[in-house]
Structures are given as C-alpha cells and as structure tokens.
Amino acid sequence: MEQNPTYKLDLTSSPHVHSRWSAKNAMWLVVASLIPVIISAVIFFGIYQLVIIGTSVLFCMLTELAIKKIRKRKVTIDDGSAIITGLLLGLILPPNFSISATAIGAVFSIAIGKEVFGGLGYNIFNPALAGRAFLQAAFPVGMTTWHKPNFAVDTVSSATPLSAFKFDKVISDTASMFWGNIGGSIGETSALAILIGGLLLIIIGVVNWRIPSAMIVGMLVFASIFWFIDPVKYPNPLFQLLSGGFLFGTFFMATDWVTSPITKLGMLIYGFAISFLVVMIRIFGGLPEGVMYAILIMNALAPTINKLTQPKAFGVKV
C-alpha cells in the first residue's frame, strides 16, 4: 500500500493582505520609498539628522533582536519591519533631537509598540507612532523644540506652520511648505519628497489607494467647511493638507498593513475618520497637530471597522 505523503501546514500571522508583493519585499520597498524624504531631511536640516535616523534604526533592530533571543523565537531582522519602524520614528522627530531620547523611543516602539503584542502582525498600534507618543509625554520640551531650515529667509521662522497659525494666526508660504523650507519634524516638511515616495508605493501596489485618497479628500472637505464658516479664524484646506505630518501620515503611517482595515469600505471609513479627527484636534485641541493621535485612535478601531464592513457572500454576512 502506498504511503500517504507528509503534508505540512504553515500558519502565518497577519497581515493577510492580497498583494503581488510578499510582506518582506513590501517592507524593503517602503524603505526605498523613504529615500526622497531622507534626502530632503538632510538638505533642509543638515547631515546630523542621519545620526538621529541611524540611531533610531539601530536601536529598533537591537531591541527586536534581543527580544527574539530572550523569547527564543526566530530572528526576523531581515524582514525589514524593525528598520521601517526605526526610519519612521526618526523621520517624525524634531531636527537635532536628543540621541539618547531617540534610542529610548526606538526601544519603546519595538518592545511596547510591537513585541509585547507578539511581534509583527499582532500589534494593534503603529509602533513608530507609539514610540513618538511616548517621547511626546516623556520629553515634551525636546519634542516641541523646532529649528529653522537651512534655507530659511526672514519670513521663515523655526516654528512649525501649524504652531504659527494656531498661536499667531500666521499662514506660512505655500511654496515653502511644498518644497520643505519650513520648521517641522525631520521628514515631514517636504510635501514633494513625501508625494514622490507615497505615490510610488501606490503605483507598485504596496499601498492601497483607498486610505490615502480618503484621507486627502476628507481633509479637503472637513477643512473647507470650517474655512467657509470663517476664513480668518480657520486655515484654508491647502494649508491643512501641506502642513504638519498629515501627508507623511497619509502615505507612510495610516497605510500600515497590520494596523489598518483590510476591507474596501473599511479603508475609506478609516481614512475619512482620521482626517476628521485631525481637523478637530488642530482646530479645537490644545495642540497644534493631531495626526499622531488621530491615527492611533483609528488603529484601535480598525478591528471593529473590519468587522462591520465585511462583504456579504450571497446576501449573508460572513
């Protein structure tokens, strides 16, 4: 009698996203897409920013390696996820930020933001944003100390456009916000660099277009409502779109495969809701920026959105 072949069942964690790219390849493509943003950071804030970014990447990798060793799990450094977390965290920190605080934030991002949940695929929140939220609470002065860009003219201050408007009702120059010649986080000031990397990810299919599109349309809609009500008191929609970390969050944070919805309708709801929260926080909150909190809040709601927006099979919810 012929012996049955031995079958092997592989169980893998999320993200279970249908794409022509494997999770590992997609991670490295995201790393490549961040190169324009890194270049813009060096141009506008100096080569020292590479030290901050490198520190963040190094400590993210070391933390993941240490935790995997302690838990006696397979080392997954080569999947690129720790490197992405390090890059993203470094790029959303203020220029010339403390190296030691950067290392602490990187350790928190991996240990608490990802590994405490079980590792890649199990984390609820975007690890880089979790690390930034921790640093915002632990080092509030350093996290709100900004520097003038290298090509600043007299009209360009070290304050971010959002801070300048919220506290002084000053609207920054649109061209400066597009190129990146403004105060802000290391990788969040140049809309051009962000768009180059973000659109590349959409074109090659690593990022689903629904979340970025919903966020951009949502921002234009919600910001326009307030601007039409009082154009002096509330900033115009284009300013809201180009300022702060909105575009960076749109393409590189909110689109995280693990922490965002996977249903088509869910992605649209998720994107619109993030933009709504960003506008509400920026206008009515005590802080000038709200992208980080908006994405983290919606990360927590992503499982519920998935459950409520499941497609119907033959007219019956599955």
PDB file of N, CA and C in Angstrom, residues 211-303:
ATOM      1  N   ILE A 211      -7.003  54.377   1.293  1.00  0.00           N
ATOM      2  CA  ILE A 211      -6.757  55.125   2.536  1.00  0.00           C
ATOM      3  C   ILE A 211      -6.171  56.509   2.257  1.00  0.00           C
ATOM      4  N   PRO A 212      -5.096  56.635   1.453  1.00  0.00           N
ATOM      5  CA  PRO A 212      -4.596  57.986   1.161  1.00  0.00           C
ATOM      6  C   PRO A 212      -5.637  58.871   0.483  1.00  0.00           C
ATOM      7  N   SER A 213      -6.396  58.295  -0.463  1.00  0.00           N
ATOM      8  CA  SER A 213      -7.404  59.101  -1.160  1.00  0.00           C
ATOM      9  C   SER A 213      -8.481  59.586  -0.197  1.00  0.00           C
ATOM     10  N   ALA A 214      -8.948  58.692   0.669  1.00  0.00           N
ATOM     11  CA  ALA A 214      -9.985  59.076   1.628  1.00  0.00           C
ATOM     12  C   ALA A 214      -9.466  60.133   2.596  1.00  0.00           C
ATOM     13  N   MET A 215      -8.217  60.007   2.984  1.00  0.00           N
ATOM     14  CA  MET A 215      -7.658  60.997   3.912  1.00  0.00           C
ATOM     15  C   MET A 215      -7.529  62.365   3.253  1.00  0.00           C
ATOM     16  N   ILE A 216      -7.039  62.392   2.018  1.00  0.00           N
ATOM     17  CA  ILE A 216      -6.846  63.684   1.336  1.00  0.00           C
ATOM     18  C   ILE A 216      -8.196  64.335   1.031  1.00  0.00           C
ATOM     19  N   VAL A 217      -9.134  63.558   0.498  1.00  0.00           N
ATOM     20  CA  VAL A 217     -10.468  64.109   0.218  1.00  0.00           C
ATOM     21  C   VAL A 217     -11.139  64.544   1.516  1.00  0.00           C
ATOM     22  N   GLY A 218     -11.014  63.709   2.545  1.00  0.00           N
ATOM     23  CA  GLY A 218     -11.611  64.047   3.837  1.00  0.00           C
ATOM     24  C   GLY A 218     -11.040  65.332   4.407  1.00  0.00           C
ATOM     25  N   MET A 219      -9.718  65.488   4.307  1.00  0.00           N
ATOM     26  CA  MET A 219      -9.097  66.708   4.811  1.00  0.00           C
ATOM     27  C   MET A 219      -9.618  67.930   4.057  1.00  0.00           C
ATOM     28  N   LEU A 220      -9.683  67.830   2.714  1.00  0.00           N
ATOM     29  CA  LEU A 220     -10.169  68.969   1.921  1.00  0.00           C
ATOM     30  C   LEU A 220     -11.613  69.303   2.270  1.00  0.00           C
ATOM     31  N   VAL A 221     -12.433  68.288   2.485  1.00  0.00           N
ATOM     32  CA  VAL A 221     -13.851  68.513   2.788  1.00  0.00           C
ATOM     33  C   VAL A 221     -14.021  69.136   4.178  1.00  0.00           C
ATOM     34  N   PHE A 222     -13.450  68.504   5.180  1.00  0.00           N
ATOM     35  CA  PHE A 222     -13.654  68.977   6.559  1.00  0.00           C
ATOM     36  C   PHE A 222     -12.987  70.335   6.795  1.00  0.00           C
ATOM     37  N   ALA A 223     -11.796  70.524   6.226  1.00  0.00           N
ATOM     38  CA  ALA A 223     -11.123  71.820   6.389  1.00  0.00           C
ATOM     39  C   ALA A 223     -11.889  72.916   5.658  1.00  0.00           C
ATOM     40  N   SER A 224     -12.465  72.576   4.490  1.00  0.00           N
ATOM     41  CA  SER A 224     -13.218  73.575   3.725  1.00  0.00           C
ATOM     42  C   SER A 224     -14.451  74.042   4.484  1.00  0.00           C
ATOM     43  N   ILE A 225     -15.102  73.136   5.175  1.00  0.00           N
ATOM     44  CA  ILE A 225     -16.310  73.504   5.922  1.00  0.00           C
ATOM     45  C   ILE A 225     -15.995  74.620   6.922  1.00  0.00           C
ATOM     46  N   PHE A 226     -14.941  74.430   7.679  1.00  0.00           N
ATOM     47  CA  PHE A 226     -14.582  75.450   8.679  1.00  0.00           C
ATOM     48  C   PHE A 226     -14.063  76.720   8.012  1.00  0.00           C
ATOM     49  N   TRP A 227     -13.315  76.568   6.923  1.00  0.00           N
ATOM     50  CA  TRP A 227     -12.751  77.743   6.237  1.00  0.00           C
ATOM     51  C   TRP A 227     -13.868  78.608   5.653  1.00  0.00           C
ATOM     52  N   PHE A 228     -14.896  77.960   5.112  1.00  0.00           N
ATOM     53  CA  PHE A 228     -16.027  78.739   4.572  1.00  0.00           C
ATOM     54  C   PHE A 228     -16.789  79.442   5.693  1.00  0.00           C
ATOM     55  N   ILE A 229     -16.828  78.821   6.865  1.00  0.00           N
ATOM     56  CA  ILE A 229     -17.525  79.436   8.004  1.00  0.00           C
ATOM     57  C   ILE A 229     -16.810  80.713   8.440  1.00  0.00           C
ATOM     58  N   ASP A 230     -15.480  80.639   8.558  1.00  0.00           N
ATOM     59  CA  ASP A 230     -14.714  81.815   8.982  1.00  0.00           C
ATOM     60  C   ASP A 230     -13.282  81.691   8.459  1.00  0.00           C
ATOM     61  N   PRO A 231     -12.980  82.283   7.285  1.00  0.00           N
ATOM     62  CA  PRO A 231     -11.648  82.146   6.675  1.00  0.00           C
ATOM     63  C   PRO A 231     -10.543  82.857   7.448  1.00  0.00           C
ATOM     64  N   VAL A 232     -10.897  83.703   8.383  1.00  0.00           N
ATOM     65  CA  VAL A 232      -9.879  84.367   9.199  1.00  0.00           C
ATOM     66  C   VAL A 232      -9.494  83.501  10.396  1.00  0.00           C
ATOM     67  N   LYS A 233     -10.494  82.902  10.989  1.00  0.00           N
ATOM     68  CA  LYS A 233     -10.266  82.100  12.194  1.00  0.00           C
ATOM     69  C   LYS A 233      -9.702  80.720  11.877  1.00  0.00           C
ATOM     70  N   TYR A 234     -10.114  80.150  10.726  1.00  0.00           N
ATOM     71  CA  TYR A 234      -9.701  78.784  10.400  1.00  0.00           C
ATOM     72  C   TYR A 234      -8.836  78.781   9.137  1.00  0.00           C
ATOM     73  N   PRO A 235      -7.787  77.948   9.093  1.00  0.00           N
ATOM     74  CA  PRO A 235      -6.885  77.926   7.930  1.00  0.00           C
ATOM     75  C   PRO A 235      -7.546  77.305   6.708  1.00  0.00           C
ATOM     76  N   ASN A 236      -7.005  77.638   5.527  1.00  0.00           N
ATOM     77  CA  ASN A 236      -7.582  77.110   4.287  1.00  0.00           C
ATOM     78  C   ASN A 236      -7.224  75.632   4.118  1.00  0.00           C
ATOM     79  N   PRO A 237      -7.963  74.931   3.283  1.00  0.00           N
ATOM     80  CA  PRO A 237      -7.757  73.477   3.124  1.00  0.00           C
ATOM     81  C   PRO A 237      -6.364  73.102   2.631  1.00  0.00           C
ATOM     82  N   LEU A 238      -5.788  73.903   1.713  1.00  0.00           N
ATOM     83  CA  LEU A 238      -4.459  73.578   1.194  1.00  0.00           C
ATOM     84  C   LEU A 238      -3.410  73.674   2.303  1.00  0.00           C
ATOM     85  N   PHE A 239      -3.553  74.666   3.161  1.00  0.00           N
ATOM     86  CA  PHE A 239      -2.641  74.784   4.304  1.00  0.00           C
ATOM     87  C   PHE A 239      -2.757  73.562   5.207  1.00  0.00           C
ATOM     88  N   GLN A 240      -3.981  73.156   5.469  1.00  0.00           N
ATOM     89  CA  GLN A 240      -4.185  71.970   6.322  1.00  0.00           C
ATOM     90  C   GLN A 240      -3.559  70.720   5.706  1.00  0.00           C
ATOM     91  N   LEU A 241      -3.642  70.656   4.371  1.00  0.00           N
ATOM     92  CA  LEU A 241      -3.136  69.469   3.670  1.00  0.00           C
ATOM     93  C   LEU A 241      -1.606  69.390   3.706  1.00  0.00           C
ATOM     94  N   LEU A 242      -0.948  70.539   3.497  1.00  0.00           N
ATOM     95  CA  LEU A 242       0.507  70.548   3.362  1.00  0.00           C
ATOM     96  C   LEU A 242       1.247  70.708   4.685  1.00  0.00           C
ATOM     97  N   SER A 243       0.552  71.114   5.723  1.00  0.00           N
ATOM     98  CA  SER A 243       1.233  71.413   6.982  1.00  0.00           C
ATOM     99  C   SER A 243       1.313  70.188   7.894  1.00  0.00           C
ATOM    100  N   GLY A 244       2.250  70.279   8.846  1.00  0.00           N
ATOM    101  CA  GLY A 244       2.377  69.221   9.854  1.00  0.00           C
ATOM    102  C   GLY A 244       2.748  67.876   9.259  1.00  0.00           C
ATOM    103  N   GLY A 245       2.281  66.828   9.926  1.00  0.00           N
ATOM    104  CA  GLY A 245       2.625  65.484   9.492  1.00  0.00           C
ATOM    105  C   GLY A 245       1.516  64.809   8.713  1.00  0.00           C
ATOM    106  N   PHE A 246       0.601  65.601   8.155  1.00  0.00           N
ATOM    107  CA  PHE A 246      -0.562  64.978   7.511  1.00  0.00           C
ATOM    108  C   PHE A 246      -0.167  64.113   6.310  1.00  0.00           C
ATOM    109  N   LEU A 247       0.598  64.669   5.374  1.00  0.00           N
ATOM    110  CA  LEU A 247       0.939  63.883   4.183  1.00  0.00           C
ATOM    111  C   LEU A 247       1.824  62.684   4.534  1.00  0.00           C
ATOM    112  N   PHE A 248       2.762  62.885   5.438  1.00  0.00           N
ATOM    113  CA  PHE A 248       3.613  61.748   5.844  1.00  0.00           C
ATOM    114  C   PHE A 248       2.764  60.659   6.500  1.00  0.00           C
ATOM    115  N   GLY A 249       1.850  61.069   7.367  1.00  0.00           N
ATOM    116  CA  GLY A 249       0.963  60.096   7.990  1.00  0.00           C
ATOM    117  C   GLY A 249       0.044  59.431   6.986  1.00  0.00           C
ATOM    118  N   THR A 250      -0.369  60.189   5.985  1.00  0.00           N
ATOM    119  CA  THR A 250      -1.283  59.657   4.967  1.00  0.00           C
ATOM    120  C   THR A 250      -0.662  58.493   4.203  1.00  0.00           C
ATOM    121  N   PHE A 251       0.594  58.674   3.776  1.00  0.00           N
ATOM    122  CA  PHE A 251       1.208  57.662   2.914  1.00  0.00           C
ATOM    123  C   PHE A 251       2.014  56.606   3.674  1.00  0.00           C
ATOM    124  N   PHE A 252       2.582  56.960   4.818  1.00  0.00           N
ATOM    125  CA  PHE A 252       3.524  56.035   5.461  1.00  0.00           C
ATOM    126  C   PHE A 252       3.069  55.503   6.814  1.00  0.00           C
ATOM    127  N   MET A 253       2.087  56.122   7.451  1.00  0.00           N
ATOM    128  CA  MET A 253       1.664  55.686   8.779  1.00  0.00           C
ATOM    129  C   MET A 253       0.281  55.027   8.756  1.00  0.00           C
ATOM    130  N   ALA A 254      -0.679  55.734   8.212  1.00  0.00           N
ATOM    131  CA  ALA A 254      -2.053  55.220   8.211  1.00  0.00           C
ATOM    132  C   ALA A 254      -2.204  53.984   7.341  1.00  0.00           C
ATOM    133  N   THR A 255      -1.293  53.787   6.398  1.00  0.00           N
ATOM    134  CA  THR A 255      -1.410  52.680   5.441  1.00  0.00           C
ATOM    135  C   THR A 255      -0.728  51.403   5.910  1.00  0.00           C
ATOM    136  N   ASP A 256      -0.266  51.401   7.130  1.00  0.00           N
ATOM    137  CA  ASP A 256       0.368  50.198   7.692  1.00  0.00           C
ATOM    138  C   ASP A 256      -0.555  48.985   7.516  1.00  0.00           C
ATOM    139  N   TRP A 257      -0.045  47.933   6.901  1.00  0.00           N
ATOM    140  CA  TRP A 257      -0.877  46.763   6.601  1.00  0.00           C
ATOM    141  C   TRP A 257      -1.489  46.143   7.865  1.00  0.00           C
ATOM    142  N   VAL A 258      -0.728  46.146   8.946  1.00  0.00           N
ATOM    143  CA  VAL A 258      -1.174  45.440  10.149  1.00  0.00           C
ATOM    144  C   VAL A 258      -2.247  46.214  10.899  1.00  0.00           C
ATOM    145  N   THR A 259      -2.102  47.518  11.000  1.00  0.00           N
ATOM    146  CA  THR A 259      -2.953  48.302  11.898  1.00  0.00           C
ATOM    147  C   THR A 259      -4.070  49.059  11.191  1.00  0.00           C
ATOM    148  N   SER A 260      -4.285  48.802   9.909  1.00  0.00           N
ATOM    149  CA  SER A 260      -5.364  49.480   9.173  1.00  0.00           C
ATOM    150  C   SER A 260      -6.380  48.444   8.687  1.00  0.00           C
ATOM    151  N   PRO A 261      -7.604  48.863   8.381  1.00  0.00           N
ATOM    152  CA  PRO A 261      -8.626  47.908   7.904  1.00  0.00           C
ATOM    153  C   PRO A 261      -8.225  47.274   6.575  1.00  0.00           C
ATOM    154  N   ILE A 262      -8.792  46.112   6.287  1.00  0.00           N
ATOM    155  CA  ILE A 262      -8.469  45.425   5.036  1.00  0.00           C
ATOM    156  C   ILE A 262      -9.653  45.391   4.082  1.00  0.00           C
ATOM    157  N   THR A 263     -10.853  45.754   4.543  1.00  0.00           N
ATOM    158  CA  THR A 263     -11.997  45.792   3.634  1.00  0.00           C
ATOM    159  C   THR A 263     -11.986  47.113   2.870  1.00  0.00           C
ATOM    160  N   LYS A 264     -12.541  47.098   1.662  1.00  0.00           N
ATOM    161  CA  LYS A 264     -12.511  48.302   0.813  1.00  0.00           C
ATOM    162  C   LYS A 264     -13.285  49.443   1.461  1.00  0.00           C
ATOM    163  N   LEU A 265     -14.496  49.160   1.930  1.00  0.00           N
ATOM    164  CA  LEU A 265     -15.286  50.195   2.593  1.00  0.00           C
ATOM    165  C   LEU A 265     -14.624  50.627   3.900  1.00  0.00           C
ATOM    166  N   GLY A 266     -14.059  49.668   4.598  1.00  0.00           N
ATOM    167  CA  GLY A 266     -13.394  49.980   5.861  1.00  0.00           C
ATOM    168  C   GLY A 266     -12.226  50.938   5.667  1.00  0.00           C
ATOM    169  N   MET A 267     -11.469  50.758   4.596  1.00  0.00           N
ATOM    170  CA  MET A 267     -10.346  51.668   4.316  1.00  0.00           C
ATOM    171  C   MET A 267     -10.832  53.097   4.117  1.00  0.00           C
ATOM    172  N   LEU A 268     -11.931  53.245   3.388  1.00  0.00           N
ATOM    173  CA  LEU A 268     -12.464  54.587   3.131  1.00  0.00           C
ATOM    174  C   LEU A 268     -12.957  55.232   4.427  1.00  0.00           C
ATOM    175  N   ILE A 269     -13.674  54.463   5.232  1.00  0.00           N
ATOM    176  CA  ILE A 269     -14.154  54.984   6.517  1.00  0.00           C
ATOM    177  C   ILE A 269     -12.981  55.372   7.409  1.00  0.00           C
ATOM    178  N   TYR A 270     -12.015  54.514   7.443  1.00  0.00           N
ATOM    179  CA  TYR A 270     -10.801  54.738   8.252  1.00  0.00           C
ATOM    180  C   TYR A 270     -10.101  56.038   7.833  1.00  0.00           C
ATOM    181  N   GLY A 271      -9.926  56.228   6.537  1.00  0.00           N
ATOM    182  CA  GLY A 271      -9.250  57.431   6.047  1.00  0.00           C
ATOM    183  C   GLY A 271     -10.018  58.696   6.346  1.00  0.00           C
ATOM    184  N   PHE A 272     -11.325  58.680   6.089  1.00  0.00           N
ATOM    185  CA  PHE A 272     -12.161  59.859   6.369  1.00  0.00           C
ATOM    186  C   PHE A 272     -12.146  60.178   7.858  1.00  0.00           C
ATOM    187  N   ALA A 273     -12.231  59.154   8.680  1.00  0.00           N
ATOM    188  CA  ALA A 273     -12.288  59.370  10.130  1.00  0.00           C
ATOM    189  C   ALA A 273     -10.982  59.976  10.652  1.00  0.00           C
ATOM    190  N   ILE A 274      -9.851  59.529  10.113  1.00  0.00           N
ATOM    191  CA  ILE A 274      -8.567  60.108  10.529  1.00  0.00           C
ATOM    192  C   ILE A 274      -8.534  61.596  10.203  1.00  0.00           C
ATOM    193  N   SER A 275      -8.928  61.944   8.995  1.00  0.00           N
ATOM    194  CA  SER A 275      -8.917  63.359   8.605  1.00  0.00           C
ATOM    195  C   SER A 275      -9.866  64.181   9.476  1.00  0.00           C
ATOM    196  N   PHE A 276     -11.020  63.634   9.768  1.00  0.00           N
ATOM    197  CA  PHE A 276     -11.972  64.345  10.640  1.00  0.00           C
ATOM    198  C   PHE A 276     -11.343  64.617  12.015  1.00  0.00           C
ATOM    199  N   LEU A 277     -10.705  63.595  12.580  1.00  0.00           N
ATOM    200  CA  LEU A 277     -10.080  63.768  13.890  1.00  0.00           C
ATOM    201  C   LEU A 277      -8.923  64.769  13.835  1.00  0.00           C
ATOM    202  N   VAL A 278      -8.152  64.721  12.753  1.00  0.00           N
ATOM    203  CA  VAL A 278      -7.031  65.664  12.611  1.00  0.00           C
ATOM    204  C   VAL A 278      -7.542  67.102  12.611  1.00  0.00           C
ATOM    205  N   VAL A 279      -8.580  67.351  11.827  1.00  0.00           N
ATOM    206  CA  VAL A 279      -9.141  68.716  11.750  1.00  0.00           C
ATOM    207  C   VAL A 279      -9.700  69.140  13.104  1.00  0.00           C
ATOM    208  N   MET A 280     -10.393  68.234  13.780  1.00  0.00           N
ATOM    209  CA  MET A 280     -10.970  68.575  15.079  1.00  0.00           C
ATOM    210  C   MET A 280      -9.881  68.907  16.096  1.00  0.00           C
ATOM    211  N   ILE A 281      -8.829  68.091  16.131  1.00  0.00           N
ATOM    212  CA  ILE A 281      -7.745  68.321  17.095  1.00  0.00           C
ATOM    213  C   ILE A 281      -7.008  69.611  16.777  1.00  0.00           C
ATOM    214  N   ARG A 282      -6.717  69.832  15.485  1.00  0.00           N
ATOM    215  CA  ARG A 282      -5.984  71.042  15.108  1.00  0.00           C
ATOM    216  C   ARG A 282      -6.785  72.308  15.434  1.00  0.00           C
ATOM    217  N   ILE A 283      -8.077  72.256  15.237  1.00  0.00           N
ATOM    218  CA  ILE A 283      -8.897  73.466  15.426  1.00  0.00           C
ATOM    219  C   ILE A 283      -9.316  73.653  16.883  1.00  0.00           C
ATOM    220  N   PHE A 284      -9.744  72.574  17.522  1.00  0.00           N
ATOM    221  CA  PHE A 284     -10.321  72.705  18.865  1.00  0.00           C
ATOM    222  C   PHE A 284      -9.411  72.171  19.979  1.00  0.00           C
ATOM    223  N   GLY A 285      -8.359  71.443  19.627  1.00  0.00           N
ATOM    224  CA  GLY A 285      -7.489  70.873  20.644  1.00  0.00           C
ATOM    225  C   GLY A 285      -6.465  71.861  21.176  1.00  0.00           C
ATOM    226  N   GLY A 286      -5.796  71.474  22.240  1.00  0.00           N
ATOM    227  CA  GLY A 286      -4.759  72.318  22.806  1.00  0.00           C
ATOM    228  C   GLY A 286      -3.455  72.252  22.038  1.00  0.00           C
ATOM    229  N   LEU A 287      -3.262  71.182  21.276  1.00  0.00           N
ATOM    230  CA  LEU A 287      -2.057  71.020  20.471  1.00  0.00           C
ATOM    231  C   LEU A 287      -2.310  71.481  19.044  1.00  0.00           C
ATOM    232  N   PRO A 288      -1.282  72.019  18.387  1.00  0.00           N
ATOM    233  CA  PRO A 288      -1.472  72.454  17.001  1.00  0.00           C
ATOM    234  C   PRO A 288      -1.599  71.297  16.025  1.00  0.00           C
ATOM    235  N   GLU A 289      -1.062  70.119  16.365  1.00  0.00           N
ATOM    236  CA  GLU A 289      -1.067  68.973  15.458  1.00  0.00           C
ATOM    237  C   GLU A 289      -1.848  67.811  16.059  1.00  0.00           C
ATOM    238  N   GLY A 290      -2.474  66.993  15.210  1.00  0.00           N
ATOM    239  CA  GLY A 290      -3.278  65.890  15.715  1.00  0.00           C
ATOM    240  C   GLY A 290      -3.161  64.613  14.921  1.00  0.00           C
ATOM    241  N   VAL A 291      -2.228  64.558  13.958  1.00  0.00           N
ATOM    242  CA  VAL A 291      -2.127  63.384  13.087  1.00  0.00           C
ATOM    243  C   VAL A 291      -1.784  62.128  13.890  1.00  0.00           C
ATOM    244  N   MET A 292      -0.814  62.249  14.790  1.00  0.00           N
ATOM    245  CA  MET A 292      -0.393  61.078  15.566  1.00  0.00           C
ATOM    246  C   MET A 292      -1.558  60.489  16.355  1.00  0.00           C
ATOM    247  N   TYR A 293      -2.270  61.337  17.087  1.00  0.00           N
ATOM    248  CA  TYR A 293      -3.367  60.832  17.914  1.00  0.00           C
ATOM    249  C   TYR A 293      -4.517  60.303  17.053  1.00  0.00           C
ATOM    250  N   ALA A 294      -4.788  60.968  15.944  1.00  0.00           N
ATOM    251  CA  ALA A 294      -5.880  60.522  15.074  1.00  0.00           C
ATOM    252  C   ALA A 294      -5.617  59.118  14.534  1.00  0.00           C
ATOM    253  N   ILE A 295      -4.385  58.878  14.088  1.00  0.00           N
ATOM    254  CA  ILE A 295      -4.066  57.552  13.546  1.00  0.00           C
ATOM    255  C   ILE A 295      -4.078  56.496  14.645  1.00  0.00           C
ATOM    256  N   LEU A 296      -3.537  56.820  15.809  1.00  0.00           N
ATOM    257  CA  LEU A 296      -3.534  55.839  16.905  1.00  0.00           C
ATOM    258  C   LEU A 296      -4.959  55.488  17.339  1.00  0.00           C
ATOM    259  N   ILE A 297      -5.829  56.489  17.396  1.00  0.00           N
ATOM    260  CA  ILE A 297      -7.228  56.219  17.759  1.00  0.00           C
ATOM    261  C   ILE A 297      -7.881  55.294  16.737  1.00  0.00           C
ATOM    262  N   MET A 298      -7.641  55.591  15.460  1.00  0.00           N
ATOM    263  CA  MET A 298      -8.267  54.767  14.425  1.00  0.00           C
ATOM    264  C   MET A 298      -7.600  53.393  14.323  1.00  0.00           C
ATOM    265  N   ASN A 299      -6.321  53.282  14.691  1.00  0.00           N
ATOM    266  CA  ASN A 299      -5.686  51.951  14.789  1.00  0.00           C
ATOM    267  C   ASN A 299      -6.488  51.068  15.737  1.00  0.00           C
ATOM    268  N   ALA A 300      -6.885  51.662  16.877  1.00  0.00           N
ATOM    269  CA  ALA A 300      -7.637  50.893  17.877  1.00  0.00           C
ATOM    270  C   ALA A 300      -9.008  50.472  17.347  1.00  0.00           C
ATOM    271  N   LEU A 301      -9.569  51.262  16.443  1.00  0.00           N
ATOM    272  CA  LEU A 301     -10.905  50.967  15.916  1.00  0.00           C
ATOM    273  C   LEU A 301     -10.871  50.124  14.647  1.00  0.00           C
ATOM    274  N   ALA A 302      -9.680  49.884  14.095  1.00  0.00           N
ATOM    275  CA  ALA A 302      -9.582  49.145  12.833  1.00  0.00           C
ATOM    276  C   ALA A 302     -10.232  47.760  12.898  1.00  0.00           C
ATOM    277  N   PRO A 303     -10.027  46.960  13.962  1.00  0.00           N
ATOM    278  CA  PRO A 303     -10.700  45.648  14.007  1.00  0.00           C
ATOM    279  C   PRO A 303     -12.222  45.760  13.965  1.00  0.00           C
TER     280      PRO A 303
END
